[in-house]
Coordinates of C-alpha atoms in Angstrom, one line a residue:
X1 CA 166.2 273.0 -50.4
X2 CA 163.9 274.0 -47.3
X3 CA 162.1 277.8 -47.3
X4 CA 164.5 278.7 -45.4
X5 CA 167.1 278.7 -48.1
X6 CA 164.5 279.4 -50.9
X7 CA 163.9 282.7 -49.1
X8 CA 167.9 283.4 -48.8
X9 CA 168.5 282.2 -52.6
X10 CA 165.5 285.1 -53.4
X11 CA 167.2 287.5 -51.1
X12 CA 170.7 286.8 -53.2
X13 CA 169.0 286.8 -56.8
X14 CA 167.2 290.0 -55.5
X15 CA 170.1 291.5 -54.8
X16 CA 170.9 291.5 -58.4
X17 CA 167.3 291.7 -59.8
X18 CA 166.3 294.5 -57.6
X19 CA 169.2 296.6 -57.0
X20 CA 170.4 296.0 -60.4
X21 CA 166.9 296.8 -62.0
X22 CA 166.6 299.8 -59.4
X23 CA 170.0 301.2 -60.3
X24 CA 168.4 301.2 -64.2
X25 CA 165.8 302.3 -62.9
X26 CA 167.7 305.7 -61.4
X27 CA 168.3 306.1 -65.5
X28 CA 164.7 307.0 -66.2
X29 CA 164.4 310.4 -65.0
X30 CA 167.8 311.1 -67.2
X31 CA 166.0 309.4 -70.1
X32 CA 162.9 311.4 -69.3
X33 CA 164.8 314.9 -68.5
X34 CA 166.7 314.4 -72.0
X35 CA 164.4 313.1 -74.1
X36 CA 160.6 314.3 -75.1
X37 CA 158.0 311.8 -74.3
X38 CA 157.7 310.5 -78.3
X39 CA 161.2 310.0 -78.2
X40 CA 161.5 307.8 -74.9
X41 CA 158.6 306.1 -76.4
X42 CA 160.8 304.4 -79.0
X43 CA 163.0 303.1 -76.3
X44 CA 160.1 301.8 -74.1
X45 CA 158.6 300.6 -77.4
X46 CA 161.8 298.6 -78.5
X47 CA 162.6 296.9 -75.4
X48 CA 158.9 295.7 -75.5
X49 CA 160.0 293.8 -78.5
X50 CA 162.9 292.3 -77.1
X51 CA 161.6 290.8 -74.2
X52 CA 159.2 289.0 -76.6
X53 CA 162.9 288.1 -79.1
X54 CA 164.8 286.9 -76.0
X55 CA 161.7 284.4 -74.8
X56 CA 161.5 283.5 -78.7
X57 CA 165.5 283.0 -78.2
X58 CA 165.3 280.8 -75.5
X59 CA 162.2 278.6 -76.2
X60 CA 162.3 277.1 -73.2
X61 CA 165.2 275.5 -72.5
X62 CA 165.9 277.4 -69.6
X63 CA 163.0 275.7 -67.6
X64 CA 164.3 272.5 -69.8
X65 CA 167.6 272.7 -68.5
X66 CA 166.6 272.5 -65.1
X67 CA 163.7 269.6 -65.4
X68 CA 166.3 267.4 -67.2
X69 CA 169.6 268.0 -65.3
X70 CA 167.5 266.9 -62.5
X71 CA 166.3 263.8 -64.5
X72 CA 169.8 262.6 -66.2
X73 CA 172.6 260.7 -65.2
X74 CA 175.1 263.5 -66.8
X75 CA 173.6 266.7 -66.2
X76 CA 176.8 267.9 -67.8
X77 CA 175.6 266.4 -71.4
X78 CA 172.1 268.0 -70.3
X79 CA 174.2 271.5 -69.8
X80 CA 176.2 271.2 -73.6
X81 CA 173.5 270.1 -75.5
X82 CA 171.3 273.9 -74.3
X83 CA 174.2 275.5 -74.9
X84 CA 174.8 274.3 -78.8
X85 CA 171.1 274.2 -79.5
X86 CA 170.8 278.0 -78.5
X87 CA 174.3 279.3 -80.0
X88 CA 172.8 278.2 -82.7
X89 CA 169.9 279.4 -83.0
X90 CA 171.1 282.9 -81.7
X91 CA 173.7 283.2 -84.3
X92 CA 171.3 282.6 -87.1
X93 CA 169.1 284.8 -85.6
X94 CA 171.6 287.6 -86.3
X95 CA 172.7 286.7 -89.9
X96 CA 168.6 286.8 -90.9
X97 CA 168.0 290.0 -89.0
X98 CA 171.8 291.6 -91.1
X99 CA 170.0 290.0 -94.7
X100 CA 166.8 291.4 -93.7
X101 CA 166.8 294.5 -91.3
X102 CA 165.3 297.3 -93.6
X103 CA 161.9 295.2 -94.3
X104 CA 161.6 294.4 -90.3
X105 CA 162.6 297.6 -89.3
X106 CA 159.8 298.5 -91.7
X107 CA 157.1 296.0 -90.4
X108 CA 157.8 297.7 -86.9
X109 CA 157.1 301.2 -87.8
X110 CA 160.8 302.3 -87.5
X111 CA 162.0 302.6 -91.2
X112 CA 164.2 305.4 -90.0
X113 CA 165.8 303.8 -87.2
X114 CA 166.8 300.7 -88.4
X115 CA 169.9 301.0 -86.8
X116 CA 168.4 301.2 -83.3
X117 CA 166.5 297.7 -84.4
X118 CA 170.5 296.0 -85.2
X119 CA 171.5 297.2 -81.8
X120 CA 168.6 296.1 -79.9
X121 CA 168.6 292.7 -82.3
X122 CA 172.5 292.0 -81.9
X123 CA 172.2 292.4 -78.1
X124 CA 169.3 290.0 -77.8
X125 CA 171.2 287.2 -79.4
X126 CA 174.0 287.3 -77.0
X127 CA 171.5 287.7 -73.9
X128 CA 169.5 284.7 -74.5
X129 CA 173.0 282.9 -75.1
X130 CA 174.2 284.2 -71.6
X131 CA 170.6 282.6 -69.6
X132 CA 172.7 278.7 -70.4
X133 CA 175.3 279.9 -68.2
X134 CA 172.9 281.9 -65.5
X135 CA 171.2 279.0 -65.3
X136 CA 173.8 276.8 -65.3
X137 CA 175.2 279.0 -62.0
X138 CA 171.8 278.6 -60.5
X139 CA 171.5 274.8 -60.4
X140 CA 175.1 274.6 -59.0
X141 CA 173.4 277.3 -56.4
X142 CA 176.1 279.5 -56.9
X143 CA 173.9 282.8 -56.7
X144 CA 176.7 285.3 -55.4
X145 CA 178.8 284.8 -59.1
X146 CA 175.2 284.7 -60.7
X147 CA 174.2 288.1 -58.3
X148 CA 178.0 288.9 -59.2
X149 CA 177.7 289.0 -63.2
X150 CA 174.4 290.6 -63.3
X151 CA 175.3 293.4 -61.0
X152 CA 178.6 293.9 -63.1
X153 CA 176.1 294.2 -66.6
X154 CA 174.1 296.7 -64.6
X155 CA 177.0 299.2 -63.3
X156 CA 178.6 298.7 -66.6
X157 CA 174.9 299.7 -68.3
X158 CA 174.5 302.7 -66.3
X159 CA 178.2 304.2 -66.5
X160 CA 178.2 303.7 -70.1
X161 CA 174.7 305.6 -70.3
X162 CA 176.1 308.5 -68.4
X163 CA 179.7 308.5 -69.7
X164 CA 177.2 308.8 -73.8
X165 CA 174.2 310.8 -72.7
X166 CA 176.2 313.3 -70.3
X167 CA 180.3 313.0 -70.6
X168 CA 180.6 313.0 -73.7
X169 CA 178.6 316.4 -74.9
X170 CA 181.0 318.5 -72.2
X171 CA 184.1 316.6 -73.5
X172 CA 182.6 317.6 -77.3
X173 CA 182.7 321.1 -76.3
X174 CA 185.8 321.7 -74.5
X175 CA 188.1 318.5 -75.8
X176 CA 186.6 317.2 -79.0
X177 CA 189.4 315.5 -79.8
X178 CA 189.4 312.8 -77.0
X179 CA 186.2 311.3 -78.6
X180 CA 185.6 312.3 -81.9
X181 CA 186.9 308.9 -83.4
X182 CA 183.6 307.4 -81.7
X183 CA 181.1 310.0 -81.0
X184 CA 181.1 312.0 -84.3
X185 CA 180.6 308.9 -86.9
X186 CA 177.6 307.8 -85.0
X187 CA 176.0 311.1 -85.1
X188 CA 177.4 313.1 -81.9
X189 CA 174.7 314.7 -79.5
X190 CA 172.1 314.3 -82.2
X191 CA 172.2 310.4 -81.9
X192 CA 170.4 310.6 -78.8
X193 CA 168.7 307.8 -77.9
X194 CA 171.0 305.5 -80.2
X195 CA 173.4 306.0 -77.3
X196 CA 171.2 304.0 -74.8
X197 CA 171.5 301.0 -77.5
X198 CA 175.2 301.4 -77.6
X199 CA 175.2 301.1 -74.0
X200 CA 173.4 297.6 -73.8
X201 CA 175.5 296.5 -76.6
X202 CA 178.5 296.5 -75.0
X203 CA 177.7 295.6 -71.4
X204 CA 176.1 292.3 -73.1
X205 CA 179.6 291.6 -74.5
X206 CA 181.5 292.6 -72.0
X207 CA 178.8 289.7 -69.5
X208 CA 179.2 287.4 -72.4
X209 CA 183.3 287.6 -71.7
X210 CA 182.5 287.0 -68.1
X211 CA 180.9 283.7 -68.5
X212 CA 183.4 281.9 -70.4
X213 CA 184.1 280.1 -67.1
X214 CA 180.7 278.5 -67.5
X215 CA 181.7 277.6 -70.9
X216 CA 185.2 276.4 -71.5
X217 CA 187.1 273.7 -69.9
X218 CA 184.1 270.8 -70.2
X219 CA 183.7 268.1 -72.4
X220 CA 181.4 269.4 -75.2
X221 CA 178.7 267.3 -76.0
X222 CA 175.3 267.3 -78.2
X223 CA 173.0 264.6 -78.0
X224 CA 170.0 264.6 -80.7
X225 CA 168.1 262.6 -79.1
X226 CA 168.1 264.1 -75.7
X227 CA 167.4 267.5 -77.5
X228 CA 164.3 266.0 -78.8
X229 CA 163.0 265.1 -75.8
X230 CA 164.0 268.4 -74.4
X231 CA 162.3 270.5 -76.9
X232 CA 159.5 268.4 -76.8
X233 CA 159.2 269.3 -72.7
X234 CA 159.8 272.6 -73.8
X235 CA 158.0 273.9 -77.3
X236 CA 154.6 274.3 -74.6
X237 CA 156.4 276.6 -72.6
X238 CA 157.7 278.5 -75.2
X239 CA 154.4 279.5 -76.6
X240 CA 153.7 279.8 -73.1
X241 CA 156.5 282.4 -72.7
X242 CA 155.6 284.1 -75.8
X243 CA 152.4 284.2 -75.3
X244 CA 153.3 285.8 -71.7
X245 CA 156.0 287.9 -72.9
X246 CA 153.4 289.7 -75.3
X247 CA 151.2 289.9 -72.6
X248 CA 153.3 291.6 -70.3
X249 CA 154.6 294.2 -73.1
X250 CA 150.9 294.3 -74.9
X251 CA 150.5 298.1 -74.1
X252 CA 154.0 298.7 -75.7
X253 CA 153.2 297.1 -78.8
X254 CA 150.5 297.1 -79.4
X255 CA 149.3 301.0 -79.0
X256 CA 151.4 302.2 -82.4
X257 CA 148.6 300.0 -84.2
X258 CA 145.7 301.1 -82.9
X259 CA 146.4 305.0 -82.4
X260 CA 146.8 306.6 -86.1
X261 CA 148.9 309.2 -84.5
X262 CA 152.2 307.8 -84.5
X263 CA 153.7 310.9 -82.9
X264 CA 151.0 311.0 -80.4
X265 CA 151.4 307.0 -79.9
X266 CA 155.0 307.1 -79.0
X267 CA 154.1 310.0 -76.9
X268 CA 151.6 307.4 -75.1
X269 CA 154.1 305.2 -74.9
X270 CA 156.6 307.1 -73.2
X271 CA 154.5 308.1 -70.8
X272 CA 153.4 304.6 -70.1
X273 CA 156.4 303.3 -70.0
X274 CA 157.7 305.9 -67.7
X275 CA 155.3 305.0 -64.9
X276 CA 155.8 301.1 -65.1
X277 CA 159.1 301.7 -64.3
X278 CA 157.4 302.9 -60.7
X279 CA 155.3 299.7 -60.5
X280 CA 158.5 297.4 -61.7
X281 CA 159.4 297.1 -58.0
X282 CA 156.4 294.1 -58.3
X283 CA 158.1 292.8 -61.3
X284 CA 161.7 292.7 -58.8
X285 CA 160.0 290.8 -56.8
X286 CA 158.6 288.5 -58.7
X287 CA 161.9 288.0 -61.1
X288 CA 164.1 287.5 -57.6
X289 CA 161.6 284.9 -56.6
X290 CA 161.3 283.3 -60.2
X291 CA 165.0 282.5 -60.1
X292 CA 165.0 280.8 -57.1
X293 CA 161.9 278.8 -57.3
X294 CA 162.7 277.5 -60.3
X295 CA 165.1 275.0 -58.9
X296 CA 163.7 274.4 -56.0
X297 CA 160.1 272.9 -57.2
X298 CA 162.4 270.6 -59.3
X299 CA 164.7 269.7 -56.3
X300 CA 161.8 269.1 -53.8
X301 CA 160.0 267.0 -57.1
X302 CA 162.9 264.5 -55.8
X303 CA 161.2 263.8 -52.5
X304 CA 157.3 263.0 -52.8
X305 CA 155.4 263.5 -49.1
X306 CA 153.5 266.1 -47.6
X307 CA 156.6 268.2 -46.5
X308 CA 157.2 269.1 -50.2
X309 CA 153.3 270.0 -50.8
X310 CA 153.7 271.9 -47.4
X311 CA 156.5 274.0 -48.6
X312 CA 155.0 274.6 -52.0
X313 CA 152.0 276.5 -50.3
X314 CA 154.3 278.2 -47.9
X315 CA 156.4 279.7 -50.9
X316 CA 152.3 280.6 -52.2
X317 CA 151.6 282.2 -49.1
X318 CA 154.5 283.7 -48.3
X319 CA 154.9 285.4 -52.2
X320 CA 151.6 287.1 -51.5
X321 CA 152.0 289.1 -47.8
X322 CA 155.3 290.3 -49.4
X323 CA 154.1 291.3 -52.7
X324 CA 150.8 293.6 -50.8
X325 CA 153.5 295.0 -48.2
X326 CA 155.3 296.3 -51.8
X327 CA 152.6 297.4 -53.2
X328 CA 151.1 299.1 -49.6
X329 CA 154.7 300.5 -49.5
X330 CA 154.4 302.3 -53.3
X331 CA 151.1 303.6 -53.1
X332 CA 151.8 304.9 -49.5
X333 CA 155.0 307.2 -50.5
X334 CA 153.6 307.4 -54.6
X335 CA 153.9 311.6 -53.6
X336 CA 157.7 310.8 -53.6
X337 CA 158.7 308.2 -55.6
X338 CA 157.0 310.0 -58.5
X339 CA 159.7 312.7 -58.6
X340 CA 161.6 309.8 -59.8
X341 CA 160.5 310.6 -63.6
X342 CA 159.7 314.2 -64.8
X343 CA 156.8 316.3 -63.9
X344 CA 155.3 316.1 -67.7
X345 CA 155.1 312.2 -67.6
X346 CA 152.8 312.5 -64.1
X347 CA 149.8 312.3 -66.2
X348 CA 150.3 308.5 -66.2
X349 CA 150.6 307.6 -62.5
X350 CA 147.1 306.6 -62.4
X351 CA 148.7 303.4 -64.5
X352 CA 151.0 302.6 -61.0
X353 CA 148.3 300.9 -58.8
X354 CA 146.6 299.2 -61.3
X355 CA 150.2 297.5 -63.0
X356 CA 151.1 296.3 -59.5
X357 CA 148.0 294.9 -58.7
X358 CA 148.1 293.0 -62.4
X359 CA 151.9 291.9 -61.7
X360 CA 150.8 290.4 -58.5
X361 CA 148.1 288.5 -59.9
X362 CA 150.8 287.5 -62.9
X363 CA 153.3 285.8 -60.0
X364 CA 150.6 284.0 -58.2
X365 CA 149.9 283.3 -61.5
X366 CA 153.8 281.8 -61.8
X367 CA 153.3 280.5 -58.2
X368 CA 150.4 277.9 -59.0
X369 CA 152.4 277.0 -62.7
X370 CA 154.6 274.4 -60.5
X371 CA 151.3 271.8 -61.2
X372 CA 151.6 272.0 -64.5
X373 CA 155.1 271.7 -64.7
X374 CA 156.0 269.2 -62.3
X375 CA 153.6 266.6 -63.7
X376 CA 155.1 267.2 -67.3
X377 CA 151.7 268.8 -68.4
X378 CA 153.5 271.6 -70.1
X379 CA 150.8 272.1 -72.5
X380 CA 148.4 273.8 -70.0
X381 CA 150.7 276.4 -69.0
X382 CA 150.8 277.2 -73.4
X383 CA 146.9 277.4 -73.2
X384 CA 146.7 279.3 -70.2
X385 CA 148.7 281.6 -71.5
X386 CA 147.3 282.0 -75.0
X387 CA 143.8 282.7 -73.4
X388 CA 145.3 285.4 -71.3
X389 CA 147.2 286.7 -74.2
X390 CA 143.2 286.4 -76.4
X391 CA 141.5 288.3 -73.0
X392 CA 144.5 291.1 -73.3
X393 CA 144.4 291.6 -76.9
X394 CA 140.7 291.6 -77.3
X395 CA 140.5 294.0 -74.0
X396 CA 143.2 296.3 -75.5
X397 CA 141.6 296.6 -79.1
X398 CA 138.5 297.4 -77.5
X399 CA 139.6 299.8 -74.7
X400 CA 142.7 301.5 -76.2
X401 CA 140.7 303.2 -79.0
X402 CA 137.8 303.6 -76.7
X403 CA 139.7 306.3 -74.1
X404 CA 142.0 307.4 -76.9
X405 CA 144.5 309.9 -76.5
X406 CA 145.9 310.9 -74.3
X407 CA 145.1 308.1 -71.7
X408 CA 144.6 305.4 -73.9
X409 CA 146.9 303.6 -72.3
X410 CA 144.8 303.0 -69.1
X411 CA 142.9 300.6 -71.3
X412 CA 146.2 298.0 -71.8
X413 CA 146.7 298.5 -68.1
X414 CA 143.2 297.5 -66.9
X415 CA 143.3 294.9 -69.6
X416 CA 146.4 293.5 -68.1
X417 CA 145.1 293.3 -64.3
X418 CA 141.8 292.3 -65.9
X419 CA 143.3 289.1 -67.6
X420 CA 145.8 288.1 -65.4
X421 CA 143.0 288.1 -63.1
X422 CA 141.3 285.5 -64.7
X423 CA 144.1 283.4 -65.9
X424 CA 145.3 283.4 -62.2
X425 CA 141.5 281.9 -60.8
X426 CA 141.4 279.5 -63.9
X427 CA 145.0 278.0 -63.3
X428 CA 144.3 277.2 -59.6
X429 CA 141.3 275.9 -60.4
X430 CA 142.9 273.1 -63.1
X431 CA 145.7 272.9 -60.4
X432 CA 143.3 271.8 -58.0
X433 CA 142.2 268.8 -60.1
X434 CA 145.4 267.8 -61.7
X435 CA 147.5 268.5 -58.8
X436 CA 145.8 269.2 -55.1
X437 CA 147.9 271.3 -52.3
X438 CA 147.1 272.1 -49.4
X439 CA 147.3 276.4 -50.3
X440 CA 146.0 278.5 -47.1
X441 CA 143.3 280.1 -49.6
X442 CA 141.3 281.5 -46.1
X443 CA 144.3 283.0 -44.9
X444 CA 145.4 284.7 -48.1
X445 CA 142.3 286.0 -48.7
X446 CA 142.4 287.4 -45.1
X447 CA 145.3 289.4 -45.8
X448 CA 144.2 290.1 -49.4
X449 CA 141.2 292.0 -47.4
X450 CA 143.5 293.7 -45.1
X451 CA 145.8 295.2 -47.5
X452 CA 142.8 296.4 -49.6
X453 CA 141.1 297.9 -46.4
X454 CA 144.6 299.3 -45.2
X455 CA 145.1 300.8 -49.2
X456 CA 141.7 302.4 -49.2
X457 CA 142.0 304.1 -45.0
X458 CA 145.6 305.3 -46.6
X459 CA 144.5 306.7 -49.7
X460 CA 141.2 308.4 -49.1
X461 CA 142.9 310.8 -46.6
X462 CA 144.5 312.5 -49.3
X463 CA 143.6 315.7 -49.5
X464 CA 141.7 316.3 -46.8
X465 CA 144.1 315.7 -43.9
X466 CA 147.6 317.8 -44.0
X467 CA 150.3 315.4 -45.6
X468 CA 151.8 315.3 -42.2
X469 CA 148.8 313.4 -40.9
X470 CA 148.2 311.5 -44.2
X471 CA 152.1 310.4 -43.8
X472 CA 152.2 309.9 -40.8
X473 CA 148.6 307.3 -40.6
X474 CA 150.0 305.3 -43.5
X475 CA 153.6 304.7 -42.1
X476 CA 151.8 303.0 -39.2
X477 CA 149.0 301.1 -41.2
X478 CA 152.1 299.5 -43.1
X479 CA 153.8 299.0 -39.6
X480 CA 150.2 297.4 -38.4
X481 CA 150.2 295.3 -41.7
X482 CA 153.5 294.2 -40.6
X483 CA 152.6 293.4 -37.0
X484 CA 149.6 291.8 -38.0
X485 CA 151.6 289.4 -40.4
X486 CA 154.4 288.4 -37.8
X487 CA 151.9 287.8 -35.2
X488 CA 149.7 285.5 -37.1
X489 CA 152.6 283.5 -38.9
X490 CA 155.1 283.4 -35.9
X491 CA 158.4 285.4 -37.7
X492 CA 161.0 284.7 -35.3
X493 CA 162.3 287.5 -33.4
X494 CA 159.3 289.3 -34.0
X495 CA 156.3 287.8 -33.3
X496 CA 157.1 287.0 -29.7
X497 CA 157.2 290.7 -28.9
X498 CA 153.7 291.1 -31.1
X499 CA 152.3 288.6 -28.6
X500 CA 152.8 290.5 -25.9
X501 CA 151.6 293.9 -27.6
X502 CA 148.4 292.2 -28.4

């Protein structure tokens, strides 16, 4: 796989990862615009905790999968023995959370919505089944099914969220009879936000029905032994991924234990939660790339020789310009994009700049983790992640009560960019000693500089200049951040009319 096809294999997984995630994305302001900001907190706060129960789902074998069907004779056997090993484990999963759901929904300060906690639990267990079968699709490269499925779950998602949250309260009032075998035994209008968990429920299900072609008509097999070896490549990165996951959620989570308030800490939240959603165009980015790199540092770990190294610091590179043209592009238009969530969550748009920057640092971060995994040290990528998940917590105990409400939650987004930072300087570093390439450091820096200088000239006009000149200056500052990148890394089609500008 050259960068040629790493960058179309990002542009096809991006096409589900950022249109599909943009698309959910068009659901916030209806969350927002229904919901007060305590309520949409619980949401925000719930899927924090599954996308720490999905990584605890999947320990690893997803990465597993793809460094040992590239190492076996029978990739098949490789395939079956993920995919029994992670049934399992789901399944189980979902019988203890049944037995047990009132003391958990307890220990996360949601006695009275235990069943949003079922919901949210049951739909994890089949998710982190259905990432076997993605992944099986994207070591066969077939990422238009993959793109396929994924868009599917998302149009399913969002017409099931309209057809709760809007259809069904006008069909209540003129028709009730059409949906009252449903709607009125959950609760009606008044289940609110339950609806958005009935909605992932069933879009899950429905995904899970779409992948049986990934999972019958094979010869299934389940080697011990092999599982062992598997699970010992992989236990590092699941503490790794856990240790990331919380990371990545911290602010989420962690904020209902610090603030004593617990209305005004859902509240907090909400907000916070709200205005991610504005920086997850980073997060995109990085996902679409993710699920294309993945496979190809193991595919190019098949030929040793400077072409690989090359490529590996071109992906580097490359991963940068386009993640500060994103975030150039945000912070440019921020004056728009913000109308995107309601006017009483605006308070937290001071958290947009600061999230992008920490999600860029967190997939260079994932950029310089191929040394680590490639030479089977596994077991750096689980320290470096527990000391960024020590720098986080410590950061967000110390700064979350220190601002307080209402903008607490500016402390868990410095302390994200803060320790990503670090975590990001430390892995290169170790990657430099344990496994040297030949990254363009001068050049990235260079642009690093630019965008910074290009962010600040674009900014600072605010509010002195009318918007039309304020506009109008930063549309060409991200057309000369552009230019300047096509000039100095010869894009075809491009940079030969650059040439002659300059």
């Amino acid at each position: 796989m050259s960068i040629k096809a790493l960058a179309k294999d990002t542009a096809v997984y991006g096409l589900s990862s950022i249109v599909g995630r943009f698309l959910n994305w068009c659901l916030v302001p209806l969350y927002v615009y229904l919901f007060p900001s305590e309520e949409y907190g619980i949401v925000t706060y719930l899927y924090g905790v599954t996308a720490v129960m999905l990584v605890i789902l999947n320990y690893g074998m997803e990465t597993g999968f793809f460094r040992f069907a590239n190492k076996e004779d029978d990739p098949e056997r490789v395939y079956t023995t993920s995919l029994i090993s992670v049934g399992t484990t789901s399944l189980l999963f979902l019988i203890l959370l049944t037995i047990f759901l009132n003391p958990i929904s307890e220990g996360l300060k949601l006695p009275e919505q235990s069943l949003f906690v079922w919901l949210i639990g049951a739909t994890v267990a089949v998710d982190a089944f259905c990432n076997l079968p993605f992944a099986y699709l994207r070591y066969k490269n077939r990422s238009w099914r993959f793109a396929g499925i994924k868009l599917i779950n998302v149009a399913l998602n969002i017409g099931l969220n309209l057809f709760f949250l809007l259809v069904c309260p006008e069909i209540e009032k003129t028709n009730p009879g059409l949906i009252s075998w449903f709607y009125q035994p959950m609760g009606g209008d008044a289940f609110g936000i339950g609806w958005i968990f009935v909605a992932n429920i069933i879009s899950s299900y429905t995904i899970l029905i779409l992948l049986t072609p990934q999972l019958i008509g094979r010869r299934w097999r389940f080697a011990w032994s092999l599982l062992k070896r598997m699970l010992g490549y992989s236990w590092p990165l699941l503490i790794l991924a856990i240790a990331g996951m919380l990371s990545q959620n911290m602010g989420q989570l962690i904020i209902p234990y610090l603030i004593s308030d617990e209305e005004a800490a859902r509240s907090m939240i909400g907000i916070y939660g709200a205005n991610m959603k504005i920086a997850i165009v980073m997060v995109m980015f990085t996902q679409a790339f993710r699920y294309a790199y993945e496979p190809f540092i193991f595919s190019q770990a098949k030929r040793a020789g400077e072409s690989s190294a090359r490529m590996y610091a071109d992906a580097m590179k490359y991963f940068v310009i386009f993640g500060w043209l994103i975030f150039l592009g945000v912070m440019f238009y921020l004056p728009f994009v913000r109308y995107f969530i309601s006017p009483s969550y605006w308070s937290g748009l001071q958290v947009v700049p600061v999230m992008m920057g920490a999600e860029l640092c967190f997939g260079v971060f994932f950029n310089l983790s191929l040394w680590y995994k490639l030479t089977d040290r596994t077991r750096w990528g689980m320290y470096l992640s527990l000391i960024c998940f020590a720098i986080m917590a410590g950061l967000n105990v110390w700064l979350v009560p220190l601002i307080g409400v209402p903008y607490g939650y500016m402390g868990s987004a410095w302390a994200a960019l803060i320790s990503y930072f670090l975590v990001m300087l430390l892995s290169y570093f170790l990657g430099r000693y344990y496994y040297p390439l030949p990254y363009e450091v001068g050049r990235i820096a260079g642009y690093t500089l630019l965008a910074g200088l290009f962010y600040v000239a674009g900014m600072i006009m605010e509010g002195i200049f009318p918007d039309w000149t304020v506009y109008t200056v930063r549309t060409l500052l991200l057309l000369c951040y552009g230019a300047i990148i096509a000039r100095f890394e010869n894009i075809p089609l491009i940079s030969p009319y650059i040439r002659k500008l300059c």
